PDB file of C-alpha atoms in Angstrom:
ATOM      1  CA  UNK O 134      18.008 -95.799 -15.049  1.00 84.00           C
ATOM      2  CA  UNK O 135      16.237 -92.438 -15.199  1.00 96.00           C
ATOM      3  CA  UNK O 136      14.469 -91.810 -18.496  1.00 97.00           C
ATOM      4  CA  UNK O 137      13.662 -88.117 -18.043  1.00 98.00           C
ATOM      5  CA  UNK O 138      15.125 -85.091 -16.297  1.00 98.00           C
ATOM      6  CA  UNK O 139      12.056 -84.941 -14.058  1.00 98.00           C
ATOM      7  CA  UNK O 140      12.614 -88.548 -12.983  1.00 98.00           C
ATOM      8  CA  UNK O 141      16.296 -87.843 -12.409  1.00 98.00           C
ATOM      9  CA  UNK O 142      15.550 -84.846 -10.195  1.00 98.00           C
ATOM     10  CA  UNK O 143      13.097 -86.852  -8.086  1.00 98.00           C
ATOM     11  CA  UNK O 144      15.501 -89.767  -7.711  1.00 98.00           C
ATOM     12  CA  UNK O 145      18.449 -87.555  -6.742  1.00 98.00           C
ATOM     13  CA  UNK O 146      16.402 -85.967  -3.951  1.00 98.00           C
ATOM     14  CA  UNK O 147      16.007 -89.377  -2.285  1.00 98.00           C
ATOM     15  CA  UNK O 148      19.688 -90.373  -2.384  1.00 98.00           C
ATOM     16  CA  UNK O 149      21.376 -91.459   0.884  1.00 98.00           C
ATOM     17  CA  UNK O 150      24.576 -92.937  -0.567  1.00 97.00           C
ATOM     18  CA  UNK O 151      27.112 -90.930   1.469  1.00 98.00           C
ATOM     19  CA  UNK O 152      26.681 -91.273   5.258  1.00 98.00           C
ATOM     20  CA  UNK O 153      28.822 -88.251   6.162  1.00 98.00           C
ATOM     21  CA  UNK O 154      26.877 -85.980   3.805  1.00 98.00           C
ATOM     22  CA  UNK O 155      23.514 -87.310   4.950  1.00 98.00           C
ATOM     23  CA  UNK O 156      24.445 -86.630   8.580  1.00 98.00           C
ATOM     24  CA  UNK O 157      25.729 -83.124   7.828  1.00 98.00           C
ATOM     25  CA  UNK O 158      22.886 -81.934   5.608  1.00 98.00           C
ATOM     26  CA  UNK O 159      20.285 -83.158   8.114  1.00 98.00           C
ATOM     27  CA  UNK O 160      22.150 -81.709  11.103  1.00 98.00           C
ATOM     28  CA  UNK O 161      22.312 -78.302   9.390  1.00 98.00           C
ATOM     29  CA  UNK O 162      18.605 -78.538   8.566  1.00 98.00           C
ATOM     30  CA  UNK O 163      17.849 -79.238  12.226  1.00 98.00           C
ATOM     31  CA  UNK O 164      20.152 -76.668  13.811  1.00 97.00           C
ATOM     32  CA  UNK O 165      19.561 -73.934  11.192  1.00 97.00           C
ATOM     33  CA  UNK O 166      21.170 -70.529  11.016  1.00 96.00           C
ATOM     34  CA  UNK O 167      19.672 -67.890  13.278  1.00 97.00           C
ATOM     35  CA  UNK O 168      18.584 -65.762  10.323  1.00 96.00           C
ATOM     36  CA  UNK O 169      16.516 -68.682   8.979  1.00 97.00           C
ATOM     37  CA  UNK O 170      15.292 -70.207  12.247  1.00 96.00           C
ATOM     38  CA  UNK O 171      11.624 -69.875  11.205  1.00 96.00           C
ATOM     39  CA  UNK O 172      12.168 -71.644   7.871  1.00 97.00           C
ATOM     40  CA  UNK O 173      11.858 -75.326   7.089  1.00 98.00           C
ATOM     41  CA  UNK O 174      15.112 -76.484   5.527  1.00 98.00           C
ATOM     42  CA  UNK O 175      15.113 -78.839   2.541  1.00 98.00           C
ATOM     43  CA  UNK O 176      17.914 -80.940   4.088  1.00 98.00           C
ATOM     44  CA  UNK O 177      18.154 -83.383   1.159  1.00 98.00           C
ATOM     45  CA  UNK O 178      20.207 -83.744  -2.032  1.00 98.00           C
ATOM     46  CA  UNK O 179      19.559 -80.781  -4.339  1.00 98.00           C
ATOM     47  CA  UNK O 180      18.782 -81.685  -7.964  1.00 98.00           C
ATOM     48  CA  UNK O 181      19.711 -79.561 -10.946  1.00 98.00           C
ATOM     49  CA  UNK O 182      17.426 -76.746 -12.026  1.00 98.00           C
ATOM     50  CA  UNK O 183      16.327 -75.736 -15.494  1.00 98.00           C
ATOM     51  CA  UNK O 184      14.513 -77.066 -18.570  1.00 98.00           C
ATOM     52  CA  UNK O 185      14.936 -80.626 -19.795  1.00 98.00           C
ATOM     53  CA  UNK O 186      15.852 -79.365 -23.281  1.00 98.00           C
ATOM     54  CA  UNK O 187      18.570 -76.959 -22.111  1.00 98.00           C
ATOM     55  CA  UNK O 188      21.273 -76.052 -24.606  1.00 98.00           C
ATOM     56  CA  UNK O 189      23.663 -74.730 -21.951  1.00 98.00           C
ATOM     57  CA  UNK O 190      24.628 -76.392 -18.668  1.00 98.00           C
ATOM     58  CA  UNK O 191      26.345 -74.559 -15.794  1.00 98.00           C
ATOM     59  CA  UNK O 192      28.211 -76.918 -13.462  1.00 98.00           C
ATOM     60  CA  UNK O 193      29.154 -75.732  -9.968  1.00 97.00           C
ATOM     61  CA  UNK O 194      30.598 -77.625  -6.989  1.00 96.00           C
ATOM     62  CA  UNK O 195      27.940 -78.514  -4.384  1.00 97.00           C
ATOM     63  CA  UNK O 196      24.957 -76.889  -2.636  1.00 97.00           C
ATOM     64  CA  UNK O 197      25.640 -74.491   0.227  1.00 97.00           C
ATOM     65  CA  UNK O 198      24.615 -75.592   3.709  1.00 97.00           C
ATOM     66  CA  UNK O 199      22.297 -72.609   4.216  1.00 97.00           C
ATOM     67  CA  UNK O 200      21.665 -72.000   0.492  1.00 98.00           C
ATOM     68  CA  UNK O 201      20.470 -74.903  -1.639  1.00 98.00           C
ATOM     69  CA  UNK O 202      20.350 -77.198   1.386  1.00 98.00           C
ATOM     70  CA  UNK O 203      17.826 -74.761   2.839  1.00 98.00           C
ATOM     71  CA  UNK O 204      15.819 -73.805  -0.243  1.00 98.00           C
ATOM     72  CA  UNK O 205      15.938 -77.052  -2.213  1.00 98.00           C
ATOM     73  CA  UNK O 206      17.012 -75.339  -5.429  1.00 98.00           C
ATOM     74  CA  UNK O 207      20.523 -75.212  -6.805  1.00 98.00           C
ATOM     75  CA  UNK O 208      22.387 -71.903  -6.239  1.00 97.00           C
ATOM     76  CA  UNK O 209      19.388 -70.392  -4.457  1.00 98.00           C
ATOM     77  CA  UNK O 210      19.429 -68.480  -1.191  1.00 97.00           C
ATOM     78  CA  UNK O 211      23.143 -67.659  -0.895  1.00 96.00           C
ATOM     79  CA  UNK O 212      25.565 -65.034  -2.184  1.00 95.00           C
ATOM     80  CA  UNK O 213      27.113 -67.313  -4.790  1.00 97.00           C
ATOM     81  CA  UNK O 214      23.682 -67.784  -6.305  1.00 97.00           C
ATOM     82  CA  UNK O 215      23.043 -64.051  -6.140  1.00 97.00           C
ATOM     83  CA  UNK O 216      26.087 -63.478  -8.358  1.00 98.00           C
ATOM     84  CA  UNK O 217      25.363 -66.346 -10.745  1.00 98.00           C
ATOM     85  CA  UNK O 218      21.692 -65.636 -11.397  1.00 98.00           C
ATOM     86  CA  UNK O 219      22.258 -61.889 -11.737  1.00 98.00           C
ATOM     87  CA  UNK O 220      24.834 -62.632 -14.446  1.00 98.00           C
ATOM     88  CA  UNK O 221      22.543 -65.156 -16.149  1.00 98.00           C
ATOM     89  CA  UNK O 222      19.793 -62.546 -16.189  1.00 98.00           C
ATOM     90  CA  UNK O 223      22.092 -59.931 -17.702  1.00 97.00           C
ATOM     91  CA  UNK O 224      22.942 -62.196 -20.645  1.00 98.00           C
ATOM     92  CA  UNK O 225      19.372 -63.415 -21.188  1.00 97.00           C
ATOM     93  CA  UNK O 226      19.523 -66.846 -19.548  1.00 98.00           C
ATOM     94  CA  UNK O 227      17.135 -66.112 -16.652  1.00 98.00           C
ATOM     95  CA  UNK O 228      13.829 -64.283 -16.287  1.00 98.00           C
ATOM     96  CA  UNK O 229      14.951 -62.337 -13.206  1.00 98.00           C
ATOM     97  CA  UNK O 230      18.223 -61.455 -11.458  1.00 98.00           C
ATOM     98  CA  UNK O 231      17.343 -62.869  -8.027  1.00 97.00           C
ATOM     99  CA  UNK O 232      16.839 -66.358  -6.614  1.00 97.00           C
ATOM    100  CA  UNK O 233      15.539 -66.475  -3.059  1.00 97.00           C
ATOM    101  CA  UNK O 234      13.271 -69.516  -2.784  1.00 96.00           C
ATOM    102  CA  UNK O 235      11.332 -72.091  -4.748  1.00 96.00           C
ATOM    103  CA  UNK O 236       8.297 -70.421  -6.305  1.00 95.00           C
ATOM    104  CA  UNK O 237       9.891 -66.960  -6.515  1.00 97.00           C
ATOM    105  CA  UNK O 238       9.199 -66.736 -10.261  1.00 97.00           C
ATOM    106  CA  UNK O 239      12.697 -67.530 -11.499  1.00 98.00           C
ATOM    107  CA  UNK O 240      12.878 -69.467 -14.758  1.00 98.00           C
ATOM    108  CA  UNK O 241      15.982 -70.313 -16.731  1.00 98.00           C
ATOM    109  CA  UNK O 242      15.907 -69.782 -20.485  1.00 98.00           C
ATOM    110  CA  UNK O 243      17.626 -72.494 -22.475  1.00 98.00           C
ATOM    111  CA  UNK O 244      20.001 -73.129 -19.576  1.00 98.00           C
ATOM    112  CA  UNK O 245      20.242 -75.463 -16.601  1.00 98.00           C
ATOM    113  CA  UNK O 246      22.417 -75.428 -13.478  1.00 98.00           C
ATOM    114  CA  UNK O 247      23.730 -78.479 -11.656  1.00 98.00           C
ATOM    115  CA  UNK O 248      26.650 -79.694  -9.525  1.00 98.00           C
ATOM    116  CA  UNK O 249      28.912 -82.765  -9.397  1.00 97.00           C
ATOM    117  CA  UNK O 250      27.955 -83.253  -5.714  1.00 98.00           C
ATOM    118  CA  UNK O 251      24.296 -82.832  -4.785  1.00 98.00           C
ATOM    119  CA  UNK O 252      24.545 -82.661  -0.978  1.00 98.00           C
ATOM    120  CA  UNK O 253      26.003 -79.815   1.046  1.00 98.00           C
ATOM    121  CA  UNK O 254      29.421 -80.981   2.337  1.00 98.00           C
ATOM    122  CA  UNK O 255      31.110 -79.835   5.568  1.00 97.00           C
ATOM    123  CA  UNK O 256      33.421 -76.883   4.874  1.00 93.00           C
ATOM    124  CA  UNK O 257      32.279 -77.015   1.219  1.00 91.00           C
ATOM    125  CA  UNK O 258      34.750 -79.878   0.684  1.00 94.00           C
ATOM    126  CA  UNK O 259      33.437 -83.226  -0.543  1.00 96.00           C
ATOM    127  CA  UNK O 260      35.815 -86.153  -0.132  1.00 96.00           C
ATOM    128  CA  UNK O 261      37.129 -87.959  -3.239  1.00 95.00           C
ATOM    129  CA  UNK O 262      34.878 -90.913  -2.383  1.00 97.00           C
ATOM    130  CA  UNK O 263      31.810 -88.674  -2.110  1.00 97.00           C
ATOM    131  CA  UNK O 264      32.722 -87.017  -5.397  1.00 96.00           C
ATOM    132  CA  UNK O 265      33.030 -90.378  -7.129  1.00 95.00           C
ATOM    133  CA  UNK O 266      29.829 -91.775  -5.609  1.00 96.00           C
ATOM    134  CA  UNK O 267      27.863 -88.800  -6.907  1.00 97.00           C
ATOM    135  CA  UNK O 268      29.371 -88.644 -10.405  1.00 96.00           C
ATOM    136  CA  UNK O 269      26.889 -91.085 -11.944  1.00 97.00           C
ATOM    137  CA  UNK O 270      24.139 -88.489 -11.469  1.00 98.00           C
ATOM    138  CA  UNK O 271      26.092 -86.003 -13.590  1.00 98.00           C
ATOM    139  CA  UNK O 272      26.751 -88.651 -16.244  1.00 98.00           C
ATOM    140  CA  UNK O 273      23.032 -89.442 -16.377  1.00 98.00           C
ATOM    141  CA  UNK O 274      22.123 -85.745 -16.556  1.00 98.00           C
ATOM    142  CA  UNK O 275      24.542 -85.149 -19.423  1.00 98.00           C
ATOM    143  CA  UNK O 276      23.123 -88.137 -21.269  1.00 98.00           C
ATOM    144  CA  UNK O 277      19.526 -86.948 -20.892  1.00 98.00           C
ATOM    145  CA  UNK O 278      20.458 -83.431 -22.022  1.00 98.00           C
ATOM    146  CA  UNK O 279      22.608 -84.691 -24.922  1.00 98.00           C
ATOM    147  CA  UNK O 280      20.047 -84.196 -27.720  1.00 97.00           C
ATOM    148  CA  UNK O 281      20.005 -80.426 -27.150  1.00 98.00           C
ATOM    149  CA  UNK O 282      23.177 -79.707 -25.169  1.00 98.00           C
ATOM    150  CA  UNK O 283      25.716 -77.531 -26.977  1.00 98.00           C
ATOM    151  CA  UNK O 284      27.685 -75.707 -24.228  1.00 98.00           C
ATOM    152  CA  UNK O 285      28.874 -76.447 -20.701  1.00 98.00           C
ATOM    153  CA  UNK O 286      30.329 -73.884 -18.284  1.00 98.00           C
ATOM    154  CA  UNK O 287      32.388 -75.206 -15.378  1.00 98.00           C
ATOM    155  CA  UNK O 288      32.520 -72.913 -12.346  1.00 98.00           C
ATOM    156  CA  UNK O 289      35.929 -73.551 -10.809  1.00 97.00           C
ATOM    157  CA  UNK O 290      38.787 -75.962 -11.280  1.00 96.00           C
ATOM    158  CA  UNK O 291      37.359 -78.593  -8.902  1.00 95.00           C
ATOM    159  CA  UNK O 292      34.219 -78.939 -10.998  1.00 94.00           C
ATOM    160  CA  UNK O 293      36.327 -78.977 -14.161  1.00 97.00           C
ATOM    161  CA  UNK O 294      38.301 -81.998 -12.953  1.00 96.00           C
ATOM    162  CA  UNK O 295      35.085 -83.892 -12.154  1.00 96.00           C
ATOM    163  CA  UNK O 296      33.351 -82.779 -15.329  1.00 97.00           C
ATOM    164  CA  UNK O 297      35.965 -83.991 -17.830  1.00 98.00           C
ATOM    165  CA  UNK O 298      35.698 -87.740 -17.071  1.00 97.00           C
ATOM    166  CA  UNK O 299      31.908 -87.395 -16.865  1.00 98.00           C
ATOM    167  CA  UNK O 300      31.872 -85.864 -20.351  1.00 98.00           C
ATOM    168  CA  UNK O 301      34.050 -88.688 -21.669  1.00 98.00           C
ATOM    169  CA  UNK O 302      31.698 -91.258 -20.146  1.00 97.00           C
ATOM    170  CA  UNK O 303      28.686 -89.418 -21.560  1.00 97.00           C
ATOM    171  CA  UNK O 304      29.802 -89.496 -25.187  1.00 98.00           C
ATOM    172  CA  UNK O 305      32.280 -86.701 -25.912  1.00 98.00           C
ATOM    173  CA  UNK O 306      35.974 -86.986 -26.684  1.00 98.00           C
ATOM    174  CA  UNK O 307      38.209 -85.390 -24.070  1.00 97.00           C
ATOM    175  CA  UNK O 308      41.675 -84.671 -25.554  1.00 94.00           C
ATOM    176  CA  UNK O 309      44.884 -86.013 -24.026  1.00 93.00           C
ATOM    177  CA  UNK O 310      46.479 -84.305 -22.265  1.00 94.00           C
ATOM    178  CA  UNK O 311      43.268 -83.047 -20.725  1.00 95.00           C
ATOM    179  CA  UNK O 312      42.298 -79.416 -21.350  1.00 97.00           C
ATOM    180  CA  UNK O 313      43.550 -77.143 -18.586  1.00 97.00           C
ATOM    181  CA  UNK O 314      41.135 -75.111 -16.499  1.00 98.00           C
ATOM    182  CA  UNK O 315      41.329 -71.355 -16.576  1.00 98.00           C
ATOM    183  CA  UNK O 316      38.943 -68.455 -16.508  1.00 98.00           C
ATOM    184  CA  UNK O 317      37.809 -67.934 -20.094  1.00 98.00           C
ATOM    185  CA  UNK O 318      39.146 -71.311 -21.232  1.00 98.00           C
ATOM    186  CA  UNK O 319      37.240 -72.650 -24.254  1.00 98.00           C
ATOM    187  CA  UNK O 320      37.530 -76.036 -25.908  1.00 98.00           C
ATOM    188  CA  UNK O 321      35.343 -77.860 -28.427  1.00 98.00           C
ATOM    189  CA  UNK O 322      34.767 -81.572 -27.787  1.00 98.00           C
ATOM    190  CA  UNK O 323      33.831 -83.933 -30.606  1.00 98.00           C
ATOM    191  CA  UNK O 324      30.995 -86.427 -30.064  1.00 98.00           C
ATOM    192  CA  UNK O 325      31.802 -90.114 -29.706  1.00 98.00           C
ATOM    193  CA  UNK O 326      28.269 -91.449 -29.309  1.00 96.00           C
ATOM    194  CA  UNK O 327      25.037 -91.306 -31.279  1.00 94.00           C
ATOM    195  CA  UNK O 328      22.762 -88.351 -30.644  1.00 93.00           C
ATOM    196  CA  UNK O 329      25.485 -85.930 -29.594  1.00 97.00           C
ATOM    197  CA  UNK O 330      26.677 -82.764 -31.296  1.00 98.00           C
ATOM    198  CA  UNK O 331      30.043 -81.048 -30.808  1.00 98.00           C
ATOM    199  CA  UNK O 332      30.130 -79.575 -27.316  1.00 98.00           C
ATOM    200  CA  UNK O 333      31.712 -76.273 -26.285  1.00 98.00           C
ATOM    201  CA  UNK O 334      33.385 -76.419 -22.868  1.00 98.00           C
ATOM    202  CA  UNK O 335      34.036 -73.150 -21.010  1.00 98.00           C
ATOM    203  CA  UNK O 336      35.791 -72.390 -17.746  1.00 98.00           C
ATOM    204  CA  UNK O 337      35.005 -69.655 -15.239  1.00 98.00           C
ATOM    205  CA  UNK O 338      36.255 -68.925 -11.762  1.00 98.00           C
ATOM    206  CA  UNK O 339      33.744 -70.138  -9.198  1.00 98.00           C
ATOM    207  CA  UNK O 340      31.176 -67.688  -7.834  1.00 98.00           C
ATOM    208  CA  UNK O 341      32.378 -68.246  -4.275  1.00 96.00           C
ATOM    209  CA  UNK O 342      32.371 -65.323  -1.850  1.00 94.00           C
ATOM    210  CA  UNK O 343      36.153 -65.486  -1.657  1.00 95.00           C
ATOM    211  CA  UNK O 344      36.476 -65.009  -5.414  1.00 97.00           C
ATOM    212  CA  UNK O 345      33.836 -62.301  -5.738  1.00 97.00           C
ATOM    213  CA  UNK O 346      34.821 -60.352  -2.613  1.00 96.00           C
ATOM    214  CA  UNK O 347      38.490 -60.231  -3.633  1.00 97.00           C
ATOM    215  CA  UNK O 348      37.681 -59.281  -7.217  1.00 97.00           C
ATOM    216  CA  UNK O 349      39.209 -62.429  -8.696  1.00 98.00           C
ATOM    217  CA  UNK O 350      35.820 -62.852 -10.367  1.00 98.00           C
ATOM    218  CA  UNK O 351      33.775 -59.779 -11.271  1.00 98.00           C
ATOM    219  CA  UNK O 352      30.214 -59.728 -12.622  1.00 98.00           C
ATOM    220  CA  UNK O 353      31.527 -58.538 -15.990  1.00 98.00           C
ATOM    221  CA  UNK O 354      33.987 -61.453 -16.178  1.00 98.00           C
ATOM    222  CA  UNK O 355      31.261 -63.981 -15.470  1.00 98.00           C
ATOM    223  CA  UNK O 356      28.850 -62.344 -17.889  1.00 98.00           C
ATOM    224  CA  UNK O 357      31.456 -62.490 -20.661  1.00 98.00           C
ATOM    225  CA  UNK O 358      31.896 -66.253 -20.254  1.00 98.00           C
ATOM    226  CA  UNK O 359      28.158 -66.906 -20.030  1.00 98.00           C
ATOM    227  CA  UNK O 360      27.455 -64.741 -23.065  1.00 98.00           C
ATOM    228  CA  UNK O 361      30.083 -66.554 -25.127  1.00 98.00           C
ATOM    229  CA  UNK O 362      28.733 -69.933 -24.015  1.00 98.00           C
ATOM    230  CA  UNK O 363      25.189 -68.855 -24.904  1.00 98.00           C
ATOM    231  CA  UNK O 364      26.294 -67.818 -28.389  1.00 97.00           C
ATOM    232  CA  UNK O 365      28.117 -71.110 -28.896  1.00 98.00           C
ATOM    233  CA  UNK O 366      24.937 -72.927 -27.834  1.00 98.00           C
ATOM    234  CA  UNK O 367      22.835 -70.976 -30.346  1.00 97.00           C
ATOM    235  CA  UNK O 368      20.843 -69.144 -27.682  1.00 97.00           C
ATOM    236  CA  UNK O 369      19.663 -65.593 -28.487  1.00 90.00           C
ATOM    237  CA  UNK O 370      20.712 -63.916 -25.216  1.00 75.00           C
ATOM    238  CA  UNK O 371      21.079 -60.182 -24.706  1.00 75.00           C
ATOM    239  CA  UNK O 372      24.749 -59.769 -25.673  1.00 69.00           C
TER     240      UNK O 372
END
């Protein structure tokens, strides 16, 4: 059992539970991409990033092979992260719009980012078994954040489907039938355990290159969801 977010982050980084993911993340870290051949890749599970008293949690899918798997920080060093952190900056949830490497000065303000799967998967597709093996980390993270957590934003339908049972296990009531994912979806979940407050659940299309390049998700669309989630969480923000 991890008693703090710091302990959780350290423990996640040592996980070797999924052989296929361990092999892939370490192979990528060895082979590297030509553009990053002079860098030392992280090549381990990537923990969440943000303060331990966050009021808002952004939940993605998994680290990118040459993004978080390279830098060691969630949504850092790839184009998906470029879009996400720029939007978080615009609504007052980050100190700067860019995230290039650990130690670049980025701090999140009242918000934290995480993923249901902490290792980079081949083709960005974790297997159901890998998803289920990793879910206990998300349940633990939600439990540790529970005293302050007021809003959760799921990036994409895949994360939404993993997030709902994790929320139920962590002490919030998930209605039946389950809330449907959609961009701009918003549901309020009642607490079922001590130390929880009502939780606002928001949906947004994922910040994948496919979604942003085709215009399915624009910066303004993402900013609108993040701004609404920040307001629901009681964060000041810029909008």
